[in-house]
PDB file of C-alpha atoms in Angstrom:
ATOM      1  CA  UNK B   1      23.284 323.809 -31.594  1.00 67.00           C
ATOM      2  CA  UNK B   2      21.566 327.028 -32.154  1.00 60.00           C
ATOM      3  CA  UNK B   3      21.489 330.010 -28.921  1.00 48.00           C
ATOM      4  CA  UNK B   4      17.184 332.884 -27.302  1.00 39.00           C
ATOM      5  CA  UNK B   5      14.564 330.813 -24.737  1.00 38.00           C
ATOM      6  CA  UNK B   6      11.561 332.820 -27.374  1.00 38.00           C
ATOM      7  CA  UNK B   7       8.408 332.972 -26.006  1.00 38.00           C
ATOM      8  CA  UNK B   8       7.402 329.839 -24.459  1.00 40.00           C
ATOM      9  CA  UNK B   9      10.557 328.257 -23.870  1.00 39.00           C
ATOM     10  CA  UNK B  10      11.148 328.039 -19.838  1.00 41.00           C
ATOM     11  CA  UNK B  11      14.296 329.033 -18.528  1.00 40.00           C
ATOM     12  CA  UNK B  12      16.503 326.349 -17.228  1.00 41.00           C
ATOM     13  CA  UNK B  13      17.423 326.805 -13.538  1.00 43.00           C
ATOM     14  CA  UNK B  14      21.367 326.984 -12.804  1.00 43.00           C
ATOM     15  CA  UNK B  15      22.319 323.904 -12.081  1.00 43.00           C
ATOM     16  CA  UNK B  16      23.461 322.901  -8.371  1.00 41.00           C
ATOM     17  CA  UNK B  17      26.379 323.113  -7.226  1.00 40.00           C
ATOM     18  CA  UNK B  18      28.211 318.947  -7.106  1.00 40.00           C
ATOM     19  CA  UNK B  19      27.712 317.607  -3.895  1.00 39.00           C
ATOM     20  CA  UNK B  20      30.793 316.682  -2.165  1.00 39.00           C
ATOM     21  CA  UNK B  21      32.496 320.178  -2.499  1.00 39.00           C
ATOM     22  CA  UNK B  22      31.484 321.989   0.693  1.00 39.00           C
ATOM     23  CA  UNK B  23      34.861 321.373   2.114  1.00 39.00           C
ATOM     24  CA  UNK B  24      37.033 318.184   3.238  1.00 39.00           C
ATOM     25  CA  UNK B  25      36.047 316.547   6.782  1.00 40.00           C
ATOM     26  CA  UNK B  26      38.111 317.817   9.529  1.00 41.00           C
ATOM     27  CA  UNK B  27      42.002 316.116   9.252  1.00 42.00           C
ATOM     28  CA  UNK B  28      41.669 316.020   5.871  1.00 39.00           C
ATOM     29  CA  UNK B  29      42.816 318.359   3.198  1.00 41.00           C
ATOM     30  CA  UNK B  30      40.445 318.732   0.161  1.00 39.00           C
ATOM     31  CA  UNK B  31      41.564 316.465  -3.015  1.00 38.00           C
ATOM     32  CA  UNK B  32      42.630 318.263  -6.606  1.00 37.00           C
ATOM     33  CA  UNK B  33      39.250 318.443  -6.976  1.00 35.00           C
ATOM     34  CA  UNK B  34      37.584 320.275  -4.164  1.00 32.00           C
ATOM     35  CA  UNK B  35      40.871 322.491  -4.269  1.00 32.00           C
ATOM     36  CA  UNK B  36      39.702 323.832  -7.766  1.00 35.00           C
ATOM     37  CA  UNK B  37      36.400 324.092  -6.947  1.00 31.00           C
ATOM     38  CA  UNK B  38      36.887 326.131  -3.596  1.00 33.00           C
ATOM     39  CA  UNK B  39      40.208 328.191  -4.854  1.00 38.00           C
ATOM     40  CA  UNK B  40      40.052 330.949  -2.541  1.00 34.00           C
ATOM     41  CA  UNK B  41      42.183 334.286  -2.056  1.00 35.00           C
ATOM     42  CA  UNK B  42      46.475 333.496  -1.851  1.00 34.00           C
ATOM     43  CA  UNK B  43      47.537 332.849   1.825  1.00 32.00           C
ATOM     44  CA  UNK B  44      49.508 336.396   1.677  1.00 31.00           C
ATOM     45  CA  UNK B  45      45.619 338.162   1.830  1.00 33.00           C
ATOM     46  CA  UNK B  46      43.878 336.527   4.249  1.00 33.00           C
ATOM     47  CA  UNK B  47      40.393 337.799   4.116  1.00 36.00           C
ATOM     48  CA  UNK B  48      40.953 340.387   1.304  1.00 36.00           C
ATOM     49  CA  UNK B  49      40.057 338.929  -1.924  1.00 38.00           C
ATOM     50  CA  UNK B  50      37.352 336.526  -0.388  1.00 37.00           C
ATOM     51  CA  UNK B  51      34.128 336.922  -1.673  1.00 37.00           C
ATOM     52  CA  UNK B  52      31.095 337.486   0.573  1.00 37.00           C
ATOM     53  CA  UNK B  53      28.664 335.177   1.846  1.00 35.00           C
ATOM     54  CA  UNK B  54      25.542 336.546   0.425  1.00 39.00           C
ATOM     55  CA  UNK B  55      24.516 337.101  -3.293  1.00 44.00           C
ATOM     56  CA  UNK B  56      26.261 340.529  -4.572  1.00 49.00           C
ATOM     57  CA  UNK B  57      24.322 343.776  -3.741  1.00 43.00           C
ATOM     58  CA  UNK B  58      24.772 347.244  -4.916  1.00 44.00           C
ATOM     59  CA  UNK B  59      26.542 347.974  -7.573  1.00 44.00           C
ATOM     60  CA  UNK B  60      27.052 344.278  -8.686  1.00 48.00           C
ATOM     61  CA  UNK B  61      23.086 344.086  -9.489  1.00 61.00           C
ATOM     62  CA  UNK B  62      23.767 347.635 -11.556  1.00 83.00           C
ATOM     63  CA  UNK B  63      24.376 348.180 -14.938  1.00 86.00           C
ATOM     64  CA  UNK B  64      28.048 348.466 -14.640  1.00 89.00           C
ATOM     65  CA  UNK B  65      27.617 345.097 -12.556  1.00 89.00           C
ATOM     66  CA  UNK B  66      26.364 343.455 -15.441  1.00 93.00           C
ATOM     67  CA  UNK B  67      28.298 344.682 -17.607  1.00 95.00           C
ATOM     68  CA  UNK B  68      31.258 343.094 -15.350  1.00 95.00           C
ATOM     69  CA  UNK B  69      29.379 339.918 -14.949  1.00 96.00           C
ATOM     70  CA  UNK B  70      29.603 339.387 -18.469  1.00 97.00           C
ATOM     71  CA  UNK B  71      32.927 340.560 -18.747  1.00 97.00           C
ATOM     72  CA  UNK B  72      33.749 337.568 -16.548  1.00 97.00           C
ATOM     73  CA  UNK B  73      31.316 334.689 -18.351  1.00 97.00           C
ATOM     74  CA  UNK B  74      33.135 336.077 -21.800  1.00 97.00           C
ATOM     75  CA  UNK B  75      36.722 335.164 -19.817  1.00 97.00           C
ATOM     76  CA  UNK B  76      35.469 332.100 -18.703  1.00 97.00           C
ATOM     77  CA  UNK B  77      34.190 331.183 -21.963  1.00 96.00           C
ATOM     78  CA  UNK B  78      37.480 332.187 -23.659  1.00 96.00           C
ATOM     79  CA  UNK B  79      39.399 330.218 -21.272  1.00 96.00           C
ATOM     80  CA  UNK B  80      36.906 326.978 -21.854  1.00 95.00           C
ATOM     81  CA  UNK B  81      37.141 327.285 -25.358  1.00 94.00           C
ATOM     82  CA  UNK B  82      40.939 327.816 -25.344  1.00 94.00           C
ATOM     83  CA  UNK B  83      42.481 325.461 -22.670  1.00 94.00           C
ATOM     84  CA  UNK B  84      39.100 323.005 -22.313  1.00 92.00           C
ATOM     85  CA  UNK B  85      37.300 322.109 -19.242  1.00 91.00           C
ATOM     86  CA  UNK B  86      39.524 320.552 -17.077  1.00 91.00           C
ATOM     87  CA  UNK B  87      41.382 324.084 -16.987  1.00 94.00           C
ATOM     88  CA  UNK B  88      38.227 326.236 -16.047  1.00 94.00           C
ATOM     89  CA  UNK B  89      39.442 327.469 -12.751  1.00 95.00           C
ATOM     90  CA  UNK B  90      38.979 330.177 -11.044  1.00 97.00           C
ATOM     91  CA  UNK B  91      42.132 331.923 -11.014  1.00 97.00           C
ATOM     92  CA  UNK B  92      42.549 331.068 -14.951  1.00 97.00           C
ATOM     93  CA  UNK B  93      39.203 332.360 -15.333  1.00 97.00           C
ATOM     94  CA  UNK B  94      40.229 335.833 -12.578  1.00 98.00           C
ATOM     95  CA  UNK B  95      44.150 336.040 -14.961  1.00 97.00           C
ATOM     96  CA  UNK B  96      42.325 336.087 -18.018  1.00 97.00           C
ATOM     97  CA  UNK B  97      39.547 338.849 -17.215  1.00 97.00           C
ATOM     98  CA  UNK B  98      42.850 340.727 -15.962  1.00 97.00           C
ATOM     99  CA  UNK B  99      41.473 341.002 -12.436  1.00 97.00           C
ATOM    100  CA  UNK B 100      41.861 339.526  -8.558  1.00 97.00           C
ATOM    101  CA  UNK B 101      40.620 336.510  -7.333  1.00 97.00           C
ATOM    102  CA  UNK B 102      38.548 338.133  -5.372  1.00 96.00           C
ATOM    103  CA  UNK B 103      36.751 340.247  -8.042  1.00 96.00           C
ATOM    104  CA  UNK B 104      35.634 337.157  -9.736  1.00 97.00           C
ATOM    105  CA  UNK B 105      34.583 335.318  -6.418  1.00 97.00           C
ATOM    106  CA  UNK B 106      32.372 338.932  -5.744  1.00 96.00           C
ATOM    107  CA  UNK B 107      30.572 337.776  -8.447  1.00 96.00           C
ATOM    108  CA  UNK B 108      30.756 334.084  -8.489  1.00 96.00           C
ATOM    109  CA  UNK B 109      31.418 332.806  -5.097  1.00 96.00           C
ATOM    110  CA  UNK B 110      32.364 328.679  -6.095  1.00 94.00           C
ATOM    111  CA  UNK B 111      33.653 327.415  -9.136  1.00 92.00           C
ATOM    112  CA  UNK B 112      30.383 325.568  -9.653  1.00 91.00           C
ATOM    113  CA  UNK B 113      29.043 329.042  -9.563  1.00 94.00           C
ATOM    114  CA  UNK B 114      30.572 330.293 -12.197  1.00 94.00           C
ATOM    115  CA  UNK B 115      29.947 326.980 -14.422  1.00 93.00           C
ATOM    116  CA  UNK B 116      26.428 327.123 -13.941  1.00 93.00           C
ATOM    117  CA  UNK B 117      26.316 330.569 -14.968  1.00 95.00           C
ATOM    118  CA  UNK B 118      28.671 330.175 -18.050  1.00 95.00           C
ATOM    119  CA  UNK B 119      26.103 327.111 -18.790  1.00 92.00           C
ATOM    120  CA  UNK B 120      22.960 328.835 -18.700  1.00 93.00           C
ATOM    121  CA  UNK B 121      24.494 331.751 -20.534  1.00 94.00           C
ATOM    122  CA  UNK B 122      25.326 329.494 -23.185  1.00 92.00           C
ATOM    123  CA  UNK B 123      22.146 327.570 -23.505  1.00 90.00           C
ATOM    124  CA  UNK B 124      19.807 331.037 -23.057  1.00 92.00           C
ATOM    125  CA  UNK B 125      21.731 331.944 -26.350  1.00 92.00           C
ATOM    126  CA  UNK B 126      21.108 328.624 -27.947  1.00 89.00           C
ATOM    127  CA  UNK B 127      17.712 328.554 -27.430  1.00 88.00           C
ATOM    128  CA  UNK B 128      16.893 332.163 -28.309  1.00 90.00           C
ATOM    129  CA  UNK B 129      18.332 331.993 -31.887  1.00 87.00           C
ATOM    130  CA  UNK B 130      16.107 328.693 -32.229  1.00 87.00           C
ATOM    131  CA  UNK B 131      12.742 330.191 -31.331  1.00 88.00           C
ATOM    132  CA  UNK B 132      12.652 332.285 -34.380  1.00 88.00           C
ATOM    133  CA  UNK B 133      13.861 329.267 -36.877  1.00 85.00           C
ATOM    134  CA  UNK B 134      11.025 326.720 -35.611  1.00 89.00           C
ATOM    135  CA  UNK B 135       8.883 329.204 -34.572  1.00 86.00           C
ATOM    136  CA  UNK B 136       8.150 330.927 -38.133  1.00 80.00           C
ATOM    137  CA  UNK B 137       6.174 329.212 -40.831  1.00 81.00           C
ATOM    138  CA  UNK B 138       9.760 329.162 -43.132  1.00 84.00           C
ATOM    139  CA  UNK B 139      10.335 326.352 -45.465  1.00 90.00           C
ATOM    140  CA  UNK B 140      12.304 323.093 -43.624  1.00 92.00           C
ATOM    141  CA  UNK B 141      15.217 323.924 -46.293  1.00 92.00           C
ATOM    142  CA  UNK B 142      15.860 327.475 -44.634  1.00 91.00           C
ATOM    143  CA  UNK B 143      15.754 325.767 -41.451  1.00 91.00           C
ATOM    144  CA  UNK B 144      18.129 322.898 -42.014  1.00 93.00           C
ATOM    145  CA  UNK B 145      20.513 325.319 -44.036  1.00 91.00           C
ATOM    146  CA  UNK B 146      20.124 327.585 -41.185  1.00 90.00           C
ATOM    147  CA  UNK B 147      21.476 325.389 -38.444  1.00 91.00           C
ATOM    148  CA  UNK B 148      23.962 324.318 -40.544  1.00 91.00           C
ATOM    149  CA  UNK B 149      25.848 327.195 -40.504  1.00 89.00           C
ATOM    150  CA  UNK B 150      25.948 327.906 -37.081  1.00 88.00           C
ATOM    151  CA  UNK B 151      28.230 325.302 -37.477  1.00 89.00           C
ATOM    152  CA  UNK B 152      30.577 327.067 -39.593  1.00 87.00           C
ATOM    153  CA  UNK B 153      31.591 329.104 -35.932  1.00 88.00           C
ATOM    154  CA  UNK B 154      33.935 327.172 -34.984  1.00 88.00           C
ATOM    155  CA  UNK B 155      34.660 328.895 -31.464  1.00 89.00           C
ATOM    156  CA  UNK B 156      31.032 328.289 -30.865  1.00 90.00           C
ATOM    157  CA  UNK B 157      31.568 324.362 -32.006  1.00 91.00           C
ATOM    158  CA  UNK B 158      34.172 323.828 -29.165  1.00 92.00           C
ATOM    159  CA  UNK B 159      32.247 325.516 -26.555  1.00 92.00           C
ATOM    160  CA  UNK B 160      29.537 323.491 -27.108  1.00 92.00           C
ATOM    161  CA  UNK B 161      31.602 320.060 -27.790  1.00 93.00           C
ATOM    162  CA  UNK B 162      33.560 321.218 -24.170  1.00 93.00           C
ATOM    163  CA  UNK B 163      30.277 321.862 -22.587  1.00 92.00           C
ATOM    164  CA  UNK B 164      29.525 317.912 -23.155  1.00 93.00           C
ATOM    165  CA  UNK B 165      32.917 317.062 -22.243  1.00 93.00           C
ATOM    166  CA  UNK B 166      31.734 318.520 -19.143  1.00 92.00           C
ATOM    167  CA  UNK B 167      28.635 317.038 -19.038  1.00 92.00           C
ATOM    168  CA  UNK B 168      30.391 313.642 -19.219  1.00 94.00           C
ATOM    169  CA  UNK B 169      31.672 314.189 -15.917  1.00 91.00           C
ATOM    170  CA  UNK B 170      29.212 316.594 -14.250  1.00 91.00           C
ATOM    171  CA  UNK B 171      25.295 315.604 -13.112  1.00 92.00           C
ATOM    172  CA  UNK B 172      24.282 318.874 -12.291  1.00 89.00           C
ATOM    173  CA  UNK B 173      25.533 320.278 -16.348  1.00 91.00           C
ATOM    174  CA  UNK B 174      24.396 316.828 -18.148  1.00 93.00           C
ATOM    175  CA  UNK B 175      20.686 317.855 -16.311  1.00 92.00           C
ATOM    176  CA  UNK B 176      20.769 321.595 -17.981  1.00 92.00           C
ATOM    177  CA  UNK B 177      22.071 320.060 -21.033  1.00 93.00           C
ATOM    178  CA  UNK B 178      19.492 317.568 -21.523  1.00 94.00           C
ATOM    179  CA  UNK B 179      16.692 319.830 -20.665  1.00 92.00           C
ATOM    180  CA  UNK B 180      18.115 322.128 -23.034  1.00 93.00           C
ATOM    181  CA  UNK B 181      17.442 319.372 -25.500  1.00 94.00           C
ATOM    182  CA  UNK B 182      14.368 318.278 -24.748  1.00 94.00           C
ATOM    183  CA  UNK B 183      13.332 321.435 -24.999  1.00 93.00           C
ATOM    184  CA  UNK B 184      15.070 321.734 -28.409  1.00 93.00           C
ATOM    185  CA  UNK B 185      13.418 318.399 -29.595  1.00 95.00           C
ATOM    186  CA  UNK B 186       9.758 319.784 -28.520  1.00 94.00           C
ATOM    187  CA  UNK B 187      10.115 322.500 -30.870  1.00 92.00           C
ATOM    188  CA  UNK B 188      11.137 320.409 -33.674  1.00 94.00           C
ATOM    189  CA  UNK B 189       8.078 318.119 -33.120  1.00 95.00           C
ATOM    190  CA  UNK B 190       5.999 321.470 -32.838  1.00 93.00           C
ATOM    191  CA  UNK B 191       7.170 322.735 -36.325  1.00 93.00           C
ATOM    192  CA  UNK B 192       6.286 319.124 -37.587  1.00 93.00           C
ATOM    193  CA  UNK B 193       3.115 318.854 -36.221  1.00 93.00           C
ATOM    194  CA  UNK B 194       2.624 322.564 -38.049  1.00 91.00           C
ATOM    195  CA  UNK B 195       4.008 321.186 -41.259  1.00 90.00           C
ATOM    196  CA  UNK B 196       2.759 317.490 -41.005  1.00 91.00           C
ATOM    197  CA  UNK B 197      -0.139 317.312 -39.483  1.00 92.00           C
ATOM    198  CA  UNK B 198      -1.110 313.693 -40.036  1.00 93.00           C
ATOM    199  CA  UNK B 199       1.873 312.225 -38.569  1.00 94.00           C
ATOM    200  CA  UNK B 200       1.268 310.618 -35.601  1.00 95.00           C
ATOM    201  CA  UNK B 201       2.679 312.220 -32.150  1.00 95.00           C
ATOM    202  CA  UNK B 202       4.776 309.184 -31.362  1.00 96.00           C
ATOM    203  CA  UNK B 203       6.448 309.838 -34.943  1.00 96.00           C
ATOM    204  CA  UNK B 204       7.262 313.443 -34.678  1.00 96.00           C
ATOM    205  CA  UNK B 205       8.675 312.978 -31.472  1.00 96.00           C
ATOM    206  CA  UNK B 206      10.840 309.692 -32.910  1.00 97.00           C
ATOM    207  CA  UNK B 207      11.630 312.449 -36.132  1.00 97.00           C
ATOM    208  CA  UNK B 208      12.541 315.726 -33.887  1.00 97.00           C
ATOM    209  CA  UNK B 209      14.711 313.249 -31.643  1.00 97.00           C
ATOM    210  CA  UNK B 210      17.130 311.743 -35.210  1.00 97.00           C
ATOM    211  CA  UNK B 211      16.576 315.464 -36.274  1.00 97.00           C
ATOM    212  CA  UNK B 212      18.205 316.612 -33.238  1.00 96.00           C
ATOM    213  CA  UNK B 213      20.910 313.330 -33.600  1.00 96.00           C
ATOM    214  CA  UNK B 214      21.741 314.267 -36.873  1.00 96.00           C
ATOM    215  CA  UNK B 215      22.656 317.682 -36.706  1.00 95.00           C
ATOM    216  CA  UNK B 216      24.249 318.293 -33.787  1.00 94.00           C
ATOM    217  CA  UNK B 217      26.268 315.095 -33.888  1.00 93.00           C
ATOM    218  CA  UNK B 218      26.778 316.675 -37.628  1.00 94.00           C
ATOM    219  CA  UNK B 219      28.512 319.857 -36.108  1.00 93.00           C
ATOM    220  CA  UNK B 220      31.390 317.683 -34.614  1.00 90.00           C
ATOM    221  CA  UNK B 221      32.342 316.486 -38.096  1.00 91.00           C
ATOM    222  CA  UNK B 222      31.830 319.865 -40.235  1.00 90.00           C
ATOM    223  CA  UNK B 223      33.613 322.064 -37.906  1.00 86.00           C
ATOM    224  CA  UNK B 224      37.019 320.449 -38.401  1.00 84.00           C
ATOM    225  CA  UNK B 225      36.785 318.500 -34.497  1.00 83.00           C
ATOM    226  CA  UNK B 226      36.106 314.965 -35.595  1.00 86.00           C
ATOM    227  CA  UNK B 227      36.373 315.936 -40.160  1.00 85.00           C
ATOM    228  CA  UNK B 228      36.184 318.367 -42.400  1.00 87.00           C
ATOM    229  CA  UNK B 229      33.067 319.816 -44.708  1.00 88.00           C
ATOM    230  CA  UNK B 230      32.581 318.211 -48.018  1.00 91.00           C
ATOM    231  CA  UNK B 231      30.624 319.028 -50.408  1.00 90.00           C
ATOM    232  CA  UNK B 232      28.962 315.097 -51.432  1.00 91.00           C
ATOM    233  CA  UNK B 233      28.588 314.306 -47.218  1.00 93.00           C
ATOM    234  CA  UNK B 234      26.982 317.895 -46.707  1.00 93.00           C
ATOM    235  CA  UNK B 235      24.372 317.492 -49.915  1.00 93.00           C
ATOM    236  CA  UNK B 236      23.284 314.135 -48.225  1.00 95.00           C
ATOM    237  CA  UNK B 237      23.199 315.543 -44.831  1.00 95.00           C
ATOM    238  CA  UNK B 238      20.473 318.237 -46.200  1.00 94.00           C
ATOM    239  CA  UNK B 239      18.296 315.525 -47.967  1.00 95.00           C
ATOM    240  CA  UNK B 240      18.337 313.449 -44.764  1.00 96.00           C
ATOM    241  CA  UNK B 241      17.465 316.200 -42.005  1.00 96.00           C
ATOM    242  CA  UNK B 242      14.983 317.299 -44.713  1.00 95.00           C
ATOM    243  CA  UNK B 243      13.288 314.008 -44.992  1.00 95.00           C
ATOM    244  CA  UNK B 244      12.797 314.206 -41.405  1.00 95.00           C
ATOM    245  CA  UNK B 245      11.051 317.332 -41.248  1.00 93.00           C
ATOM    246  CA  UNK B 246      10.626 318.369 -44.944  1.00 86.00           C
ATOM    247  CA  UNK B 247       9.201 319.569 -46.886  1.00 77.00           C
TER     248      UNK B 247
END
């Protein structure tokens, strides 16, 4: 559950935004659903806080446009973190930046949007802290030990355990989030194959893969979510994911 892509590791694409959220057929309002998604400026500003059809220009592809962008993925993340998934919407996100509606919709136009964006943000992180671990020629132990605890953040814990709460529900973020993974799972294999050399590819793919099982499944019961860290459970935990890819 590491987050850098390092050299080599491609860049996931946003995901789409879910199909069915374009608006409701004529007659019909939109369901909770495509209301959240959608939530446009309050009736008493018609027009005003709407944001614009095309991409942002100007100063939103600036520095202080960044800066503002990120401003807004740190909100949402706060709010996902906080309140979970199911309460990521866009005026939670706009109340807790401290800002309009219509700021946040300048810069993320749909709620799917602003997902994808908090989603690749996320994973870009993930996978640039791993590059460096499984890239360098360091010893398995300072690997393992080194993934392990990430886990001891626990805000970065929930974000992750709500980001596959969301891909539960979501195609578009269970694609990014597998890719994500396979991409995590190549790398593994790849610091194997470095280490190991005689193992057979179909075994340091099966290896990476329970590598990858074990210690992020791991994170869920360290970080106080599903249990609590103890000492006897986390000095077997080591000698497993070191038997996988040791020494």
């Amino acid at each position: 559950m590491s987050t850098t892509p390092g050299a080599g590791t491609p860049a996931h694409p946003a995901p789409p935004a879910p199909a069915g959220t374009a608006g409701a057929p004529p007659g019909r309002a939109p369901g909770p659903k495509a209301a959240r998604i959608r939530d446009t400026a309050p009736p008493d500003t018609p027009g005003a806080d709407r944001a614009p059809a095309t991409a942002p220009s100007g100063p939103a592809r600036g520095r202080k446009g960044t800066e503002r962008r990120e401003a807004l993925l740190d909100a949402a993340e706060g709010v996902l973190v906080a309140e979970g998934g199911p309460e990521l919407t866009m005026r939670a996100v706009a109340a807790a930046a401290g800002v309009r509606l219509g700021h946040l919709q300048y810069y993320f136009p749909t709620h799917a949007d602003l997902v994808a964006a908090v989603l690749q943000r996320v994973l870009r992180r993930s996978a640039e802290r791993l590059a460096p671990l499984l890239g360098a020629d360091a010893p398995a132990s300072a690997v393992v030990e080194a993934l392990l605890a990430e886990q001891e953040d626990a805000r970065l814990v929930r974000l992750f355990a709500e980001l596959w709460a969301l891909a539960a529900r979501d195609a578009a973020v269970a694609g990014a989030v597998r890719a994500f993974y396979d991409d995590y799972r190549e790398q593994v294999a790849a610091f194997l194959a470095r280490r190991r050399p005689g193992l057979p590819e179909a075994e340091r793919r099966a290896r990476a893969g329970v590598f990858l099982m074990l210690v992020e499944g791991a994170s869920l019961f360290r970080s106080g979510v599903a249990g609590e860290r103890a000492p006897d459970t986390d000095e077997t935990l080591l000698r497993t994911a070191l038997d996988l890819i040791g020494p």
